[in-house]
Amino acid sequence: MRVAVFSTKPYDRTFLSRAAAGYGHDLTFFEPRLDRTTARLAEGFPAVCAFVNDTLDAEVIDALAAGGTRIVALRAAGFNNVALEAAEEKGVTVLRVPAYSPHAVAEFSVGLLLALDRRIHRAWARVRENNFALEGLLGHDLHGRTVGIVGTGRIGALVARTYRLGFGCEVVAHDRYEVDDLKAIGVTYVGREELMERSDIISLHCPLTPETHYLIDEAAIARAKHGFVLINTSRGALINAEAVIGGLKSGRIGGVALDVYEQEADLFFEDLSSEIIQDDVFQRLLTFPNVLITGHQAFFTEEALLAIAKTTMGNIADEEAGKVSPNRVLSEKVAGKG
């Protein structure tokens, strides 16, 4: 099948081309993001491969369908950037990669906390200038601290296990579905409010839905344990960034480590080192010494990229063969009919 691949970088070409060879797909790579101005590039392609920061709203879906596209294959797990009902109406099948390498994101999440709490990033910068002073680098033991995990799917469960078994933390979790294996090792499921009140560290691993949008807002921060540390490697809009800035200024939040940001589509995956960034909220976050931000790289391992590529190309092949893929994404309205 002919596939238009958007938001491509050199590593995308490498791994997707390798995976496509096994299925006979013909890939055409486009560097620009998919949005209303670039959707016309997909004209004549029955399949489109999109990434997390591509825009697939109703207008883009209409344009893709008008150009002959009937498959949108997301090379990501999240699908909050897709107008699913519009896709259903236009007969466009949306496919995703629900699980590629949960270890990649889980390990990075824990790594972010360690770097932030032990000031590893600041120590590295100091040593490069021959400054070996320890003042300002004081951290905390993880052992015995309480970690709150919001979302215990594949990634969240791995993070919970790491903190519980690897560091000897008390772990509390919140999810609509409880995992018995986690409860067996001493993870306690609690309500969202109790998790905020008890946790020294809060790590977010839930999808972005209307229910979880701005999960961390002013009210949640006010309810939380004073000086808590916030980690987010899931979706940027789980956090109200302006509320987080207020919490950092007041000291209510003791530290923040982010690999995602609500307005990241205009920032991440690009080299903007010679440009003036216009996002004042993002720039304000960067001024805090207890904030660590990375550019959506938690997924970025060789194993994960290979798994994403294989699943994405396999999804397209299954759809082409008329198979009902378990990786189809349905709108709530359509899914509810089942």
GROMACS .gro file of C-alpha atoms in nm:
model
  338
    1MET     CA    1   0.000   0.000   0.000
    2ARG     CA    2   0.114   0.357  -0.071
    3VAL     CA    3   0.161   0.539   0.256
    4ALA     CA    4   0.220   0.911   0.319
    5VAL     CA    5   0.431   0.950   0.633
    6PHE     CA    6   0.421   1.289   0.805
    7SER     CA    7   0.645   1.453   1.068
    8THR     CA    8   0.938   1.239   0.964
    9LYS     CA    9   1.290   1.257   1.099
   10PRO     CA   10   1.591   1.051   0.989
   11TYR     CA   11   1.523   0.789   1.256
   12ASP     CA   12   1.162   0.752   1.133
   13ARG     CA   13   1.286   0.681   0.782
   14THR     CA   14   1.530   0.420   0.910
   15PHE     CA   15   1.292   0.218   1.125
   16LEU     CA   16   0.975   0.255   0.916
   17SER     CA   17   1.155   0.164   0.594
   18ARG     CA   18   1.301  -0.144   0.758
   19ALA     CA   19   0.958  -0.254   0.883
   20ALA     CA   20   0.778  -0.167   0.558
   21ALA     CA   21   1.006  -0.393   0.354
   22GLY     CA   22   0.849  -0.697   0.512
   23TYR     CA   23   0.502  -0.594   0.398
   24GLY     CA   24   0.577  -0.441   0.059
   25HIS     CA   25   0.444  -0.096   0.153
   26ASP     CA   26   0.557   0.201  -0.056
   27LEU     CA   27   0.640   0.486   0.183
   28THR     CA   28   0.665   0.853   0.089
   29PHE     CA   29   0.816   1.065   0.365
   30PHE     CA   30   0.713   1.424   0.437
   31GLU     CA   31   0.901   1.632   0.691
   32PRO     CA   32   0.616   1.877   0.769
   33ARG     CA   33   0.355   1.806   1.031
   34LEU     CA   34   0.014   1.700   0.911
   35ASP     CA   35  -0.239   1.981   0.943
   36ARG     CA   36  -0.494   2.165   0.732
   37THR     CA   37  -0.219   2.327   0.521
   38THR     CA   38  -0.031   2.005   0.444
   39ALA     CA   39  -0.317   1.754   0.417
   40ARG     CA   40  -0.321   1.800   0.039
   41LEU     CA   41   0.019   1.626   0.025
   42ALA     CA   42  -0.163   1.302   0.108
   43GLU     CA   43  -0.389   1.321  -0.198
   44GLY     CA   44  -0.389   0.985  -0.376
   45PHE     CA   45  -0.246   0.796  -0.079
   46PRO     CA   46  -0.485   0.535   0.062
   47ALA     CA   47  -0.295   0.539   0.393
   48VAL     CA   48  -0.142   0.812   0.607
   49CYS     CA   49   0.103   0.757   0.892
   50ALA     CA   50   0.087   1.030   1.157
   51PHE     CA   51   0.266   1.117   1.481
   52VAL     CA   52   0.157   1.260   1.817
   53ASN     CA   53   0.183   1.628   1.721
   54ASP     CA   54   0.010   1.597   1.385
   55THR     CA   55  -0.334   1.758   1.368
   56LEU     CA   56  -0.618   1.530   1.267
   57ASP     CA   57  -0.920   1.744   1.341
   58ALA     CA   58  -1.245   1.726   1.144
   59GLU     CA   59  -1.117   1.959   0.873
   60VAL     CA   60  -0.804   1.751   0.815
   61ILE     CA   61  -1.002   1.426   0.820
   62ASP     CA   62  -1.238   1.570   0.558
   63ALA     CA   63  -0.943   1.670   0.339
   64LEU     CA   64  -0.778   1.329   0.373
   65ALA     CA   65  -1.099   1.143   0.289
   66ALA     CA   66  -1.161   1.367  -0.011
   67GLY     CA   67  -0.812   1.283  -0.136
   68GLY     CA   68  -0.872   0.908  -0.116
   69THR     CA   69  -0.723   0.829   0.223
   70ARG     CA   70  -0.909   0.555   0.410
   71ILE     CA   71  -0.651   0.457   0.673
   72VAL     CA   72  -0.479   0.673   0.934
   73ALA     CA   73  -0.206   0.475   1.110
   74LEU     CA   74  -0.080   0.649   1.421
   75ARG     CA   75   0.274   0.557   1.517
   76ALA     CA   76   0.189   0.634   1.878
   77ALA     CA   77  -0.041   0.513   2.155
   78GLY     CA   78  -0.228   0.839   2.216
   79PHE     CA   79  -0.511   0.951   1.988
   80ASN     CA   80  -0.636   1.269   2.154
   81ASN     CA   81  -0.525   1.460   1.841
   82VAL     CA   82  -0.777   1.274   1.621
   83ALA     CA   83  -1.139   1.371   1.556
   84LEU     CA   84  -1.265   1.015   1.585
   85GLU     CA   85  -1.630   1.084   1.511
   86ALA     CA   86  -1.534   1.269   1.192
   87ALA     CA   87  -1.320   0.972   1.093
   88GLU     CA   88  -1.610   0.732   1.151
   89GLU     CA   89  -1.842   0.950   0.944
   90LYS     CA   90  -1.596   0.966   0.655
   91GLY     CA   91  -1.515   0.595   0.664
   92VAL     CA   92  -1.153   0.652   0.768
   93THR     CA   93  -1.011   0.378   0.987
   94VAL     CA   94  -0.783   0.499   1.267
   95LEU     CA   95  -0.518   0.259   1.397
   96ARG     CA   96  -0.266   0.305   1.676
   97VAL     CA   97   0.021   0.136   1.857
   98PRO     CA   98  -0.124   0.072   2.203
   99ALA     CA   99   0.194  -0.082   2.345
  100TYR     CA  100   0.543  -0.064   2.199
  101SER     CA  101   0.798  -0.052   2.477
  102PRO     CA  102   0.645   0.037   2.810
  103HIS     CA  103   0.988  -0.018   2.965
  104ALA     CA  104   1.128   0.276   2.765
  105VAL     CA  105   0.882   0.527   2.910
  106ALA     CA  106   0.878   0.375   3.257
  107GLU     CA  107   1.257   0.378   3.287
  108PHE     CA  108   1.279   0.734   3.159
  109SER     CA  109   1.014   0.848   3.405
  110VAL     CA  110   1.211   0.712   3.699
  111GLY     CA  111   1.528   0.857   3.549
  112LEU     CA  112   1.370   1.201   3.538
  113LEU     CA  113   1.287   1.185   3.907
  114LEU     CA  114   1.637   1.074   4.001
  115ALA     CA  115   1.795   1.349   3.790
  116LEU     CA  116   1.564   1.613   3.936
  117ASP     CA  117   1.577   1.509   4.300
  118ARG     CA  118   1.953   1.448   4.309
  119ARG     CA  119   2.023   1.757   4.093
  120ILE     CA  120   2.220   1.546   3.845
  121HIS     CA  121   2.160   1.785   3.556
  122ARG     CA  122   2.281   2.081   3.760
  123ALA     CA  123   2.584   1.891   3.890
  124TRP     CA  124   2.681   1.795   3.534
  125ALA     CA  125   2.671   2.161   3.427
  126ARG     CA  126   2.881   2.268   3.727
  127VAL     CA  127   3.152   2.009   3.676
  128ARG     CA  128   3.196   2.119   3.314
  129GLU     CA  129   3.299   2.457   3.459
  130ASN     CA  130   3.531   2.296   3.717
  131ASN     CA  131   3.286   2.375   3.997
  132PHE     CA  132   3.280   2.078   4.235
  133ALA     CA  133   3.092   2.246   4.522
  134LEU     CA  134   2.799   2.051   4.665
  135GLU     CA  135   2.599   2.347   4.798
  136GLY     CA  136   2.257   2.349   4.633
  137LEU     CA  137   2.272   1.983   4.526
  138LEU     CA  138   2.115   1.830   4.837
  139GLY     CA  139   1.863   1.557   4.753
  140HIS     CA  140   1.651   1.299   4.931
  141ASP     CA  141   1.648   0.923   4.972
  142LEU     CA  142   1.369   0.761   4.774
  143HIS     CA  143   1.348   0.474   5.022
  144GLY     CA  144   1.049   0.517   5.250
  145ARG     CA  145   0.889   0.803   5.057
  146THR     CA  146   0.534   0.782   4.925
  147VAL     CA  147   0.490   0.775   4.548
  148GLY     CA  148   0.150   0.828   4.389
  149ILE     CA  149   0.095   0.665   4.048
  150VAL     CA  150  -0.197   0.799   3.845
  151GLY     CA  151  -0.276   0.533   3.587
  152THR     CA  152  -0.158   0.174   3.627
  153GLY     CA  153  -0.163   0.048   3.272
  154ARG     CA  154   0.148  -0.116   3.129
  155ILE     CA  155   0.374   0.185   3.190
  156GLY     CA  156   0.228   0.291   3.522
  157ALA     CA  157   0.245  -0.064   3.654
  158LEU     CA  158   0.615  -0.089   3.568
  159VAL     CA  159   0.683   0.243   3.740
  160ALA     CA  160   0.489   0.133   4.048
  161ARG     CA  161   0.688  -0.192   4.064
  162THR     CA  162   1.018  -0.006   4.031
  163TYR     CA  163   0.944   0.231   4.317
  164ARG     CA  164   0.794  -0.039   4.537
  165LEU     CA  165   1.038  -0.325   4.482
  166GLY     CA  166   1.345  -0.138   4.361
  167PHE     CA  167   1.352   0.156   4.602
  168GLY     CA  168   1.133   0.040   4.889
  169CYS     CA  169   0.883   0.322   4.853
  170GLU     CA  170   0.528   0.321   4.976
  171VAL     CA  171   0.320   0.330   4.657
  172VAL     CA  172  -0.038   0.447   4.627
  173ALA     CA  173  -0.221   0.434   4.296
  174HIS     CA  174  -0.534   0.561   4.129
  175ASP     CA  175  -0.704   0.396   3.833
  176ARG     CA  176  -1.056   0.288   3.750
  177TYR     CA  177  -0.918  -0.066   3.708
  178GLU     CA  178  -0.711  -0.212   3.989
  179VAL     CA  179  -0.422  -0.448   3.913
  180ASP     CA  180  -0.413  -0.748   4.145
  181ASP     CA  181  -0.043  -0.811   4.083
  182LEU     CA  182   0.036  -0.463   4.211
  183LYS     CA  183  -0.183  -0.503   4.516
  184ALA     CA  184   0.001  -0.828   4.590
  185ILE     CA  185   0.331  -0.641   4.629
  186GLY     CA  186   0.181  -0.377   4.857
  187VAL     CA  187   0.055  -0.109   4.619
  188THR     CA  188  -0.257   0.053   4.766
  189TYR     CA  189  -0.533   0.191   4.546
  190VAL     CA  190  -0.688   0.512   4.672
  191GLY     CA  191  -0.907   0.794   4.545
  192ARG     CA  192  -0.751   1.079   4.352
  193GLU     CA  193  -0.784   1.326   4.638
  194GLU     CA  194  -0.621   1.091   4.888
  195LEU     CA  195  -0.336   1.025   4.645
  196MET     CA  196  -0.271   1.398   4.617
  197GLU     CA  197  -0.276   1.441   4.994
  198ARG     CA  198  -0.043   1.149   5.075
  199SER     CA  199   0.217   1.152   4.797
  200ASP     CA  200   0.566   1.297   4.819
  201ILE     CA  201   0.603   1.222   4.448
  202ILE     CA  202   0.322   1.210   4.190
  203SER     CA  203   0.389   1.037   3.858
  204LEU     CA  204   0.131   1.064   3.579
  205HIS     CA  205   0.073   0.767   3.345
  206CYS     CA  206  -0.288   0.805   3.233
  207PRO     CA  207  -0.434   0.891   2.891
  208LEU     CA  208  -0.566   1.236   2.812
  209THR     CA  209  -0.946   1.231   2.824
  210PRO     CA  210  -1.206   1.493   2.917
  211GLU     CA  211  -1.196   1.347   3.268
  212THR     CA  212  -0.817   1.379   3.304
  213HIS     CA  213  -0.773   1.713   3.125
  214TYR     CA  214  -0.598   1.947   3.372
  215LEU     CA  215  -0.585   1.670   3.630
  216ILE     CA  216  -0.323   1.884   3.802
  217ASP     CA  217  -0.484   2.227   3.844
  218GLU     CA  218  -0.495   2.489   4.118
  219ALA     CA  219  -0.741   2.290   4.329
  220ALA     CA  220  -0.536   1.971   4.305
  221ILE     CA  221  -0.215   2.155   4.391
  222ALA     CA  222  -0.379   2.321   4.690
  223ARG     CA  223  -0.492   1.978   4.813
  224ALA     CA  224  -0.154   1.812   4.760
  225LYS     CA  225   0.116   1.748   5.014
  226HIS     CA  226   0.335   2.055   5.058
  227GLY     CA  227   0.657   2.029   4.858
  228PHE     CA  228   0.550   1.734   4.642
  229VAL     CA  229   0.739   1.649   4.323
  230LEU     CA  230   0.547   1.611   3.996
  231ILE     CA  231   0.657   1.386   3.707
  232ASN     CA  232   0.474   1.374   3.372
  233THR     CA  233   0.576   1.156   3.078
  234SER     CA  234   0.221   1.097   2.957
  235ARG     CA  235   0.031   1.388   2.797
  236GLY     CA  236   0.098   1.758   2.840
  237ALA     CA  237  -0.261   1.866   2.896
  238LEU     CA  238  -0.287   1.654   3.209
  239ILE     CA  239  -0.125   1.957   3.371
  240ASN     CA  240  -0.234   2.319   3.383
  241ALA     CA  241   0.108   2.475   3.335
  242GLU     CA  242   0.008   2.815   3.471
  243ALA     CA  243  -0.124   2.655   3.789
  244VAL     CA  244   0.204   2.463   3.821
  245ILE     CA  245   0.398   2.788   3.794
  246GLY     CA  246   0.190   2.927   4.079
  247GLY     CA  247   0.262   2.616   4.284
  248LEU     CA  248   0.635   2.645   4.218
  249LYS     CA  249   0.640   3.012   4.318
  250SER     CA  250   0.457   2.942   4.644
  251GLY     CA  251   0.672   2.639   4.725
  252ARG     CA  252   0.367   2.416   4.727
  253ILE     CA  253   0.539   2.219   4.451
  254GLY     CA  254   0.892   2.112   4.535
  255GLY     CA  255   0.996   2.015   4.183
  256VAL     CA  256   0.865   1.930   3.838
  257ALA     CA  257   1.003   1.703   3.566
  258LEU     CA  258   0.823   1.703   3.231
  259ASP     CA  259   0.879   1.517   2.907
  260VAL     CA  260   0.553   1.649   2.761
  261TYR     CA  261   0.393   1.993   2.741
  262GLU     CA  262   0.044   2.101   2.638
  263GLN     CA  263   0.166   2.331   2.359
  264GLU     CA  264   0.459   2.113   2.258
  265ALA     CA  265   0.349   2.083   1.895
  266ASP     CA  266   0.512   2.421   1.825
  267LEU     CA  267   0.830   2.332   2.011
  268PHE     CA  268   0.932   1.970   2.043
  269PHE     CA  269   1.117   1.760   1.785
  270GLU     CA  270   1.270   2.071   1.626
  271ASP     CA  271   1.598   2.262   1.672
  272LEU     CA  272   1.488   2.609   1.787
  273SER     CA  273   1.822   2.707   1.940
  274SER     CA  274   1.857   3.010   1.711
  275GLU     CA  275   1.499   3.131   1.753
  276ILE     CA  276   1.305   3.331   2.010
  277ILE     CA  277   1.043   3.106   2.166
  278GLN     CA  278   0.714   3.292   2.191
  279ASP     CA  279   0.552   3.068   2.452
  280ASP     CA  280   0.582   3.274   2.771
  281VAL     CA  281   0.449   2.998   2.996
  282PHE     CA  282   0.707   2.750   2.872
  283GLN     CA  283   0.986   3.005   2.907
  284ARG     CA  284   0.874   3.083   3.261
  285LEU     CA  285   0.892   2.714   3.353
  286LEU     CA  286   1.251   2.701   3.231
  287THR     CA  287   1.355   2.973   3.477
  288PHE     CA  288   1.292   2.759   3.786
  289PRO     CA  289   1.595   2.573   3.922
  290ASN     CA  290   1.372   2.286   4.038
  291VAL     CA  291   1.219   2.222   3.695
  292LEU     CA  292   1.360   1.970   3.447
  293ILE     CA  293   1.212   1.952   3.096
  294THR     CA  294   1.299   1.715   2.813
  295GLY     CA  295   1.158   1.718   2.460
  296HIS     CA  296   0.924   1.417   2.452
  297GLN     CA  297   1.201   1.159   2.439
  298ALA     CA  298   1.079   0.901   2.690
  299PHE     CA  299   0.977   0.667   2.407
  300PHE     CA  300   1.303   0.718   2.220
  301THR     CA  301   1.488   0.388   2.238
  302GLU     CA  302   1.594   0.158   1.957
  303GLU     CA  303   1.367  -0.116   2.086
  304ALA     CA  304   1.066   0.114   2.104
  305LEU     CA  305   1.116   0.265   1.757
  306LEU     CA  306   1.147  -0.080   1.605
  307ALA     CA  307   0.833  -0.202   1.781
  308ILE     CA  308   0.639   0.110   1.677
  309ALA     CA  309   0.744   0.069   1.314
  310LYS     CA  310   0.660  -0.301   1.302
  311THR     CA  311   0.317  -0.255   1.461
  312THR     CA  312   0.232   0.045   1.243
  313MET     CA  313   0.321  -0.131   0.920
  314GLY     CA  314   0.144  -0.446   1.040
  315ASN     CA  315  -0.168  -0.246   1.120
  316ILE     CA  316  -0.181  -0.114   0.764
  317ALA     CA  317  -0.125  -0.461   0.619
  318ASP     CA  318  -0.405  -0.608   0.831
  319GLU     CA  319  -0.645  -0.335   0.728
  320GLU     CA  320  -0.552  -0.382   0.364
  321ALA     CA  321  -0.622  -0.755   0.399
  322GLY     CA  322  -0.962  -0.688   0.551
  323LYS     CA  323  -0.870  -0.805   0.900
  324VAL     CA  324  -1.030  -0.634   1.198
  325SER     CA  325  -0.728  -0.512   1.389
  326PRO     CA  326  -0.741  -0.500   1.770
  327ASN     CA  327  -0.554  -0.172   1.735
  328ARG     CA  328  -0.846   0.012   1.577
  329VAL     CA  329  -0.954   0.326   1.758
  330LEU     CA  330  -1.327   0.393   1.777
  331SER     CA  331  -1.508   0.708   1.879
  332GLU     CA  332  -1.697   0.686   2.208
  333LYS     CA  333  -2.024   0.709   2.020
  334VAL     CA  334  -1.942   0.414   1.794
  335ALA     CA  335  -1.767   0.214   2.066
  336GLY     CA  336  -2.072   0.259   2.288
  337LYS     CA  337  -2.291   0.085   2.031
  338GLY     CA  338  -2.091  -0.233   2.086
   0.00000   0.00000   0.00000
